[in-house]
CSV table of C-alpha atoms in Angstrom, one decimal:
chain,number,residue,atom,x,y,z
Z,1,UNK,CA,119.6,-70.7,-151.5
Z,2,UNK,CA,119.7,-72.2,-155.0
Z,3,UNK,CA,122.2,-75.1,-155.7
Z,4,UNK,CA,125.6,-74.0,-156.9
Z,5,UNK,CA,126.0,-73.8,-160.6
Z,6,UNK,CA,128.4,-76.2,-162.3
Z,7,UNK,CA,131.8,-74.6,-162.6
Z,8,UNK,CA,132.8,-73.8,-166.2
Z,9,UNK,CA,136.1,-74.9,-167.7
Z,10,UNK,CA,139.0,-73.0,-166.2
Z,11,UNK,CA,139.1,-71.2,-162.9
Z,12,UNK,CA,136.4,-69.1,-161.3
Z,13,UNK,CA,138.0,-65.9,-159.8
Z,14,UNK,CA,136.2,-63.6,-157.3
Z,15,UNK,CA,137.7,-60.1,-157.0
Z,16,UNK,CA,136.6,-57.5,-154.5
Z,17,UNK,CA,137.3,-53.8,-155.1
Z,18,UNK,CA,137.0,-54.6,-158.7
Z,19,UNK,CA,135.5,-51.5,-160.3
Z,20,UNK,CA,138.7,-49.6,-160.9
Z,21,UNK,CA,142.5,-49.4,-160.5
Z,22,UNK,CA,144.2,-52.6,-159.3
Z,23,UNK,CA,141.0,-54.5,-158.9
Z,24,UNK,CA,139.9,-53.9,-162.5
Z,25,UNK,CA,143.4,-54.8,-163.8
Z,26,UNK,CA,143.3,-58.1,-161.8
Z,27,UNK,CA,140.0,-59.0,-163.3
Z,28,UNK,CA,141.3,-58.3,-166.8
Z,29,UNK,CA,144.5,-60.4,-166.2
Z,30,UNK,CA,142.4,-63.4,-165.2
Z,31,UNK,CA,139.9,-62.9,-168.0
Z,32,UNK,CA,142.8,-62.9,-170.5
Z,33,UNK,CA,143.6,-66.4,-169.3
Z,34,UNK,CA,140.1,-67.5,-170.0
Z,35,UNK,CA,139.0,-67.6,-166.3
Z,36,UNK,CA,135.4,-66.9,-165.3
Z,37,UNK,CA,135.5,-63.6,-163.3
Z,38,UNK,CA,133.1,-62.4,-160.7
Z,39,UNK,CA,133.8,-58.7,-160.0
Z,40,UNK,CA,132.5,-57.2,-156.8
Z,41,UNK,CA,132.4,-53.6,-155.7
Z,42,UNK,CA,129.9,-51.0,-154.7
Z,43,UNK,CA,127.1,-50.6,-157.3
Z,44,UNK,CA,128.4,-48.3,-160.0
Z,45,UNK,CA,128.4,-47.7,-163.7
Z,46,UNK,CA,132.2,-48.5,-163.6
Z,47,UNK,CA,131.4,-52.1,-162.3
Z,48,UNK,CA,128.9,-52.6,-165.1
Z,49,UNK,CA,131.3,-51.3,-167.7
Z,50,UNK,CA,134.1,-53.5,-166.5
Z,51,UNK,CA,132.0,-56.7,-166.8
Z,52,UNK,CA,131.1,-55.6,-170.3
Z,53,UNK,CA,134.8,-55.2,-171.2
Z,54,UNK,CA,135.7,-58.6,-169.7
Z,55,UNK,CA,133.2,-60.3,-172.0
Z,56,UNK,CA,135.5,-59.4,-175.0
Z,57,UNK,CA,138.0,-62.0,-173.8
Z,58,UNK,CA,135.5,-64.8,-174.3
Z,59,UNK,CA,135.1,-65.9,-170.7
Z,60,UNK,CA,132.1,-65.5,-168.5
Z,61,UNK,CA,132.0,-62.4,-166.3
Z,62,UNK,CA,129.6,-61.3,-163.6
Z,63,UNK,CA,129.0,-58.2,-161.6
Z,64,UNK,CA,128.3,-58.8,-157.9
Z,65,UNK,CA,127.5,-55.5,-156.1
Z,66,UNK,CA,128.2,-55.4,-152.4
Z,67,UNK,CA,129.1,-53.0,-149.6
Z,68,UNK,CA,131.8,-54.9,-147.7
Z,69,UNK,CA,131.5,-52.6,-144.7
Z,70,UNK,CA,128.3,-54.6,-144.0
Z,71,UNK,CA,129.4,-57.8,-142.3
Z,72,UNK,CA,126.5,-59.8,-143.5
Z,73,UNK,CA,127.2,-58.8,-147.1
Z,74,UNK,CA,130.8,-59.7,-146.8
Z,75,UNK,CA,130.1,-63.1,-145.2
Z,76,UNK,CA,127.6,-63.9,-148.0
Z,77,UNK,CA,129.7,-62.8,-150.9
Z,78,UNK,CA,131.4,-66.2,-151.7
Z,79,UNK,CA,128.1,-68.1,-151.6
Z,80,UNK,CA,126.6,-65.5,-153.9
Z,81,UNK,CA,129.5,-65.9,-156.3
Z,82,UNK,CA,129.1,-69.7,-156.2
Z,83,UNK,CA,125.4,-69.4,-157.1
Z,84,UNK,CA,126.4,-67.3,-160.2
Z,85,UNK,CA,129.2,-69.5,-161.5
Z,86,UNK,CA,130.1,-72.3,-159.2
Z,87,UNK,CA,132.5,-72.1,-156.2
Z,88,UNK,CA,135.4,-69.8,-156.7
Z,89,UNK,CA,138.8,-71.3,-157.1
Z,90,UNK,CA,140.6,-68.0,-156.5
Z,91,UNK,CA,139.6,-65.1,-154.2
Z,92,UNK,CA,141.4,-61.7,-154.5
Z,93,UNK,CA,140.6,-59.4,-151.6
Z,94,UNK,CA,141.3,-56.1,-153.2
Z,95,UNK,CA,138.7,-53.8,-151.6
Z,96,UNK,CA,140.2,-51.0,-149.5
Z,97,UNK,CA,139.6,-47.4,-148.4
Z,98,UNK,CA,142.2,-44.8,-147.4
Z,99,UNK,CA,140.5,-41.6,-146.0
Z,100,UNK,CA,143.4,-39.4,-144.9
Z,101,UNK,CA,142.7,-38.1,-141.4
Z,102,UNK,CA,145.2,-37.0,-138.8
Z,103,UNK,CA,145.2,-39.4,-135.8
Z,104,UNK,CA,144.2,-36.6,-133.4
Z,105,UNK,CA,141.1,-36.0,-135.4
Z,106,UNK,CA,140.2,-39.7,-135.9
Z,107,UNK,CA,136.7,-40.8,-134.9
Z,108,UNK,CA,135.8,-44.3,-133.7
Z,109,UNK,CA,133.3,-44.5,-136.6
Z,110,UNK,CA,135.9,-43.8,-139.3
Z,111,UNK,CA,138.5,-46.1,-137.7
Z,112,UNK,CA,136.0,-48.9,-137.6
Z,113,UNK,CA,134.9,-48.4,-141.2
Z,114,UNK,CA,138.5,-48.7,-142.4
Z,115,UNK,CA,139.0,-51.9,-140.4
Z,116,UNK,CA,135.7,-53.3,-141.5
Z,117,UNK,CA,136.4,-52.8,-145.2
Z,118,UNK,CA,140.1,-53.5,-145.3
Z,119,UNK,CA,140.4,-56.3,-142.8
Z,120,UNK,CA,137.1,-57.8,-141.5
Z,121,UNK,CA,135.7,-58.2,-145.0
Z,122,UNK,CA,138.8,-60.1,-146.1
Z,123,UNK,CA,138.5,-62.4,-143.0
Z,124,UNK,CA,134.9,-63.1,-143.7
Z,125,UNK,CA,135.3,-63.8,-147.4
Z,126,UNK,CA,138.4,-66.0,-146.8
Z,127,UNK,CA,136.7,-68.0,-144.1
Z,128,UNK,CA,133.6,-68.5,-146.3
Z,129,UNK,CA,135.7,-69.7,-149.2
Z,130,UNK,CA,137.7,-72.0,-146.9
Z,131,UNK,CA,134.5,-73.7,-145.7
Z,132,UNK,CA,133.2,-74.1,-149.2
Z,133,UNK,CA,136.4,-75.6,-150.6
Z,134,UNK,CA,137.1,-77.8,-147.6
Z,135,UNK,CA,133.6,-79.3,-147.7
Z,136,UNK,CA,134.1,-80.0,-151.5
Z,137,UNK,CA,137.6,-81.3,-150.9
Z,138,UNK,CA,139.1,-79.0,-153.6
Z,139,UNK,CA,142.1,-76.7,-153.5
Z,140,UNK,CA,142.1,-73.0,-153.9
Z,141,UNK,CA,144.1,-69.8,-153.6
Z,142,UNK,CA,143.5,-66.5,-151.8
Z,143,UNK,CA,145.5,-63.3,-152.5
Z,144,UNK,CA,145.2,-60.3,-150.3
Z,145,UNK,CA,146.2,-56.8,-151.5
Z,146,UNK,CA,148.1,-55.1,-148.7
Z,147,UNK,CA,150.4,-52.1,-148.9
Z,148,UNK,CA,153.8,-50.8,-148.0
Z,149,UNK,CA,151.9,-48.8,-145.4
Z,150,UNK,CA,151.9,-52.0,-143.3
Z,151,UNK,CA,155.6,-51.4,-142.6
Z,152,UNK,CA,155.9,-47.6,-142.6
Z,153,UNK,CA,153.7,-45.1,-140.7
Z,154,UNK,CA,152.7,-42.0,-142.5
Z,155,UNK,CA,150.8,-38.9,-141.5
Z,156,UNK,CA,147.0,-39.2,-141.7
Z,157,UNK,CA,147.2,-43.0,-142.3
Z,158,UNK,CA,147.2,-44.6,-138.8
Z,159,UNK,CA,143.9,-46.4,-139.5
Z,160,UNK,CA,145.0,-47.5,-143.0
Z,161,UNK,CA,148.5,-48.6,-141.9
Z,162,UNK,CA,147.0,-50.6,-139.0
Z,163,UNK,CA,144.5,-52.3,-141.3
Z,164,UNK,CA,147.2,-53.3,-143.8
Z,165,UNK,CA,149.5,-54.6,-141.1
Z,166,UNK,CA,146.5,-56.6,-139.7
Z,167,UNK,CA,145.8,-57.9,-143.2
Z,168,UNK,CA,149.3,-59.2,-143.5
Z,169,UNK,CA,149.0,-61.1,-140.3
Z,170,UNK,CA,145.6,-62.4,-141.3
Z,171,UNK,CA,147.3,-63.7,-144.5
Z,172,UNK,CA,149.8,-65.7,-142.4
Z,173,UNK,CA,147.1,-67.0,-140.1
Z,174,UNK,CA,144.9,-68.1,-142.9
Z,175,UNK,CA,147.9,-69.8,-144.6
Z,176,UNK,CA,148.5,-71.8,-141.4
Z,177,UNK,CA,144.9,-72.8,-140.9
Z,178,UNK,CA,143.8,-73.4,-144.5
Z,179,UNK,CA,147.1,-75.0,-145.8
Z,180,UNK,CA,146.2,-78.5,-144.7
Z,181,UNK,CA,143.1,-78.3,-146.9
Z,182,UNK,CA,145.1,-77.3,-150.0
Z,183,UNK,CA,144.2,-73.6,-149.8
Z,184,UNK,CA,147.1,-71.3,-150.3
Z,185,UNK,CA,146.9,-67.8,-148.9
Z,186,UNK,CA,149.4,-65.0,-149.9
Z,187,UNK,CA,149.5,-61.2,-150.1
Z,188,UNK,CA,150.8,-58.8,-152.7
Z,189,UNK,CA,152.0,-55.5,-151.3
Z,190,UNK,CA,152.1,-52.7,-153.8
Z,191,UNK,CA,154.0,-49.5,-153.5
Z,192,UNK,CA,152.4,-46.4,-154.9
Z,193,UNK,CA,150.3,-47.2,-158.0
Z,194,UNK,CA,148.8,-44.7,-160.4
Z,195,UNK,CA,145.1,-45.5,-160.3
Z,196,UNK,CA,143.3,-42.1,-160.4
Z,197,UNK,CA,140.8,-43.5,-157.9
Z,198,UNK,CA,137.6,-41.5,-157.1
Z,199,UNK,CA,137.3,-43.6,-154.0
Z,200,UNK,CA,140.8,-42.9,-152.7
Z,201,UNK,CA,142.0,-39.7,-154.4
Z,202,UNK,CA,145.5,-38.3,-153.7
Z,203,UNK,CA,147.1,-35.0,-154.4
Z,204,UNK,CA,149.9,-34.5,-156.9
Z,205,UNK,CA,152.3,-33.6,-154.2
Z,206,UNK,CA,151.6,-36.8,-152.3
Z,207,UNK,CA,151.8,-38.9,-155.5
Z,208,UNK,CA,155.2,-37.3,-156.3
Z,209,UNK,CA,156.5,-37.9,-152.8
Z,210,UNK,CA,155.6,-41.6,-152.5
Z,211,UNK,CA,156.6,-42.4,-156.1
Z,212,UNK,CA,160.3,-42.1,-155.3
Z,213,UNK,CA,161.9,-45.5,-155.6
Z,214,UNK,CA,165.1,-47.1,-157.1
Z,215,UNK,CA,163.3,-47.9,-160.4
Z,216,UNK,CA,162.2,-44.2,-160.8
Z,217,UNK,CA,158.5,-44.6,-161.5
Z,218,UNK,CA,155.2,-45.3,-159.8
Z,219,UNK,CA,153.6,-48.6,-160.4
Z,220,UNK,CA,150.8,-49.3,-162.9
Z,221,UNK,CA,147.8,-51.5,-162.1
Z,222,UNK,CA,149.0,-54.1,-164.7
Z,223,UNK,CA,152.3,-54.5,-162.7
Z,224,UNK,CA,150.3,-55.6,-159.7
Z,225,UNK,CA,147.7,-57.7,-161.6
Z,226,UNK,CA,150.4,-59.8,-163.3
Z,227,UNK,CA,151.9,-60.6,-159.9
Z,228,UNK,CA,148.5,-61.5,-158.4
Z,229,UNK,CA,147.8,-63.9,-161.3
Z,230,UNK,CA,151.2,-65.6,-160.8
Z,231,UNK,CA,150.8,-65.9,-157.0
Z,232,UNK,CA,147.4,-67.5,-157.5
Z,233,UNK,CA,148.6,-69.8,-160.2
Z,234,UNK,CA,150.2,-73.2,-160.5
Z,235,UNK,CA,153.8,-71.9,-160.8
Z,236,UNK,CA,153.5,-70.6,-157.2
Z,237,UNK,CA,152.0,-73.9,-155.9
Z,238,UNK,CA,154.5,-74.1,-153.0
Z,239,UNK,CA,154.0,-70.6,-151.8
Z,240,UNK,CA,151.7,-69.8,-148.9
Z,241,UNK,CA,151.9,-67.3,-146.1
Z,242,UNK,CA,154.1,-65.0,-148.1
Z,243,UNK,CA,153.9,-61.3,-148.7
Z,244,UNK,CA,155.3,-60.2,-152.1
Z,245,UNK,CA,156.6,-56.6,-152.0
Z,246,UNK,CA,156.0,-55.0,-155.4
Z,247,UNK,CA,157.1,-51.4,-155.0
Z,248,UNK,CA,159.9,-50.5,-157.4
Z,249,UNK,CA,162.4,-51.2,-154.7
Z,250,UNK,CA,160.9,-48.6,-152.2
Z,251,UNK,CA,161.0,-51.1,-149.3
Z,252,UNK,CA,164.7,-51.8,-150.1
Z,253,UNK,CA,165.8,-48.3,-149.5
Z,254,UNK,CA,165.6,-44.7,-150.8
Z,255,UNK,CA,167.3,-42.8,-153.5
Z,256,UNK,CA,165.8,-39.5,-152.2
Z,257,UNK,CA,168.5,-38.6,-149.7
Z,258,UNK,CA,171.5,-36.6,-150.7
Z,259,UNK,CA,175.1,-37.8,-150.2
Z,260,UNK,CA,176.0,-36.6,-146.8
Z,261,UNK,CA,179.8,-37.1,-146.7
Z,262,UNK,CA,182.5,-35.3,-148.7
Z,263,UNK,CA,184.7,-38.4,-148.8
Z,264,UNK,CA,186.6,-40.6,-146.4
Z,265,UNK,CA,187.8,-39.0,-143.2
Z,266,UNK,CA,191.3,-39.8,-142.0
Z,267,UNK,CA,190.0,-42.3,-139.4
Z,268,UNK,CA,187.7,-44.0,-142.0
Z,269,UNK,CA,190.7,-44.3,-144.4
Z,270,UNK,CA,192.9,-45.8,-141.6
Z,271,UNK,CA,195.2,-42.8,-141.2
Z,272,UNK,CA,197.2,-43.0,-138.0
Z,273,UNK,CA,196.5,-46.7,-137.5
Z,274,UNK,CA,200.1,-47.6,-137.3
Z,275,UNK,CA,200.9,-45.0,-134.7
Z,276,UNK,CA,197.8,-46.1,-132.6
Z,277,UNK,CA,198.9,-49.8,-132.8
Z,278,UNK,CA,202.5,-49.1,-131.9
């Protein structure tokens, strides 16, 4: 392996799942700050086009194609990024797949692929970055993109929900183990975000159902990207092991249920209390 390149001024940010949606917005948010960005995803024209757009912000940008379902590819990703632009200071694990399949029809192969991409890849990249930064004696930050599905089961998403719940516990475990080395590990948990993903398409009915929240709109990729940038930045320097829920208030409660009572009943209003006491 070639020696690591000297890191340029500013941070080097490695983002997985970068070709579209939230991942692309995260890359753009860091490029706006002048960070060097290494964008990783499956080989595609979208990945190439993203890197070309990032160049307009004046910082270096690199495409790093990889299939994170391949354990060897995931384990080698951080070192490959370091060869391109020096060791990453920030890792954003944004790669994820969500093939909707009822649990009774689930295959072992599909279950394993979702866990491999959504959880195992994040474990391998995080461990690789921790080794690199610990050996160098430098701090860093890892941000995992989880989901409200980690807390709420939904039809056809047993594999996805399990993977995101596991990713949240992985976040806490990494925070405990890597914290003494100055490496912060947190998660951002989006609610439904409009991304028009070719990898994870959704129907209009599904989008309308999961977009219901107290703020009355679905999220946008930029909403998530700004939060990721903050969590990874110096203003959050005492934050680690946390999961930031960014969902328009969906995890707080629902506005979708109708009012189910006509008013106070007599007992609720305290009617007859005196007689009962006496």
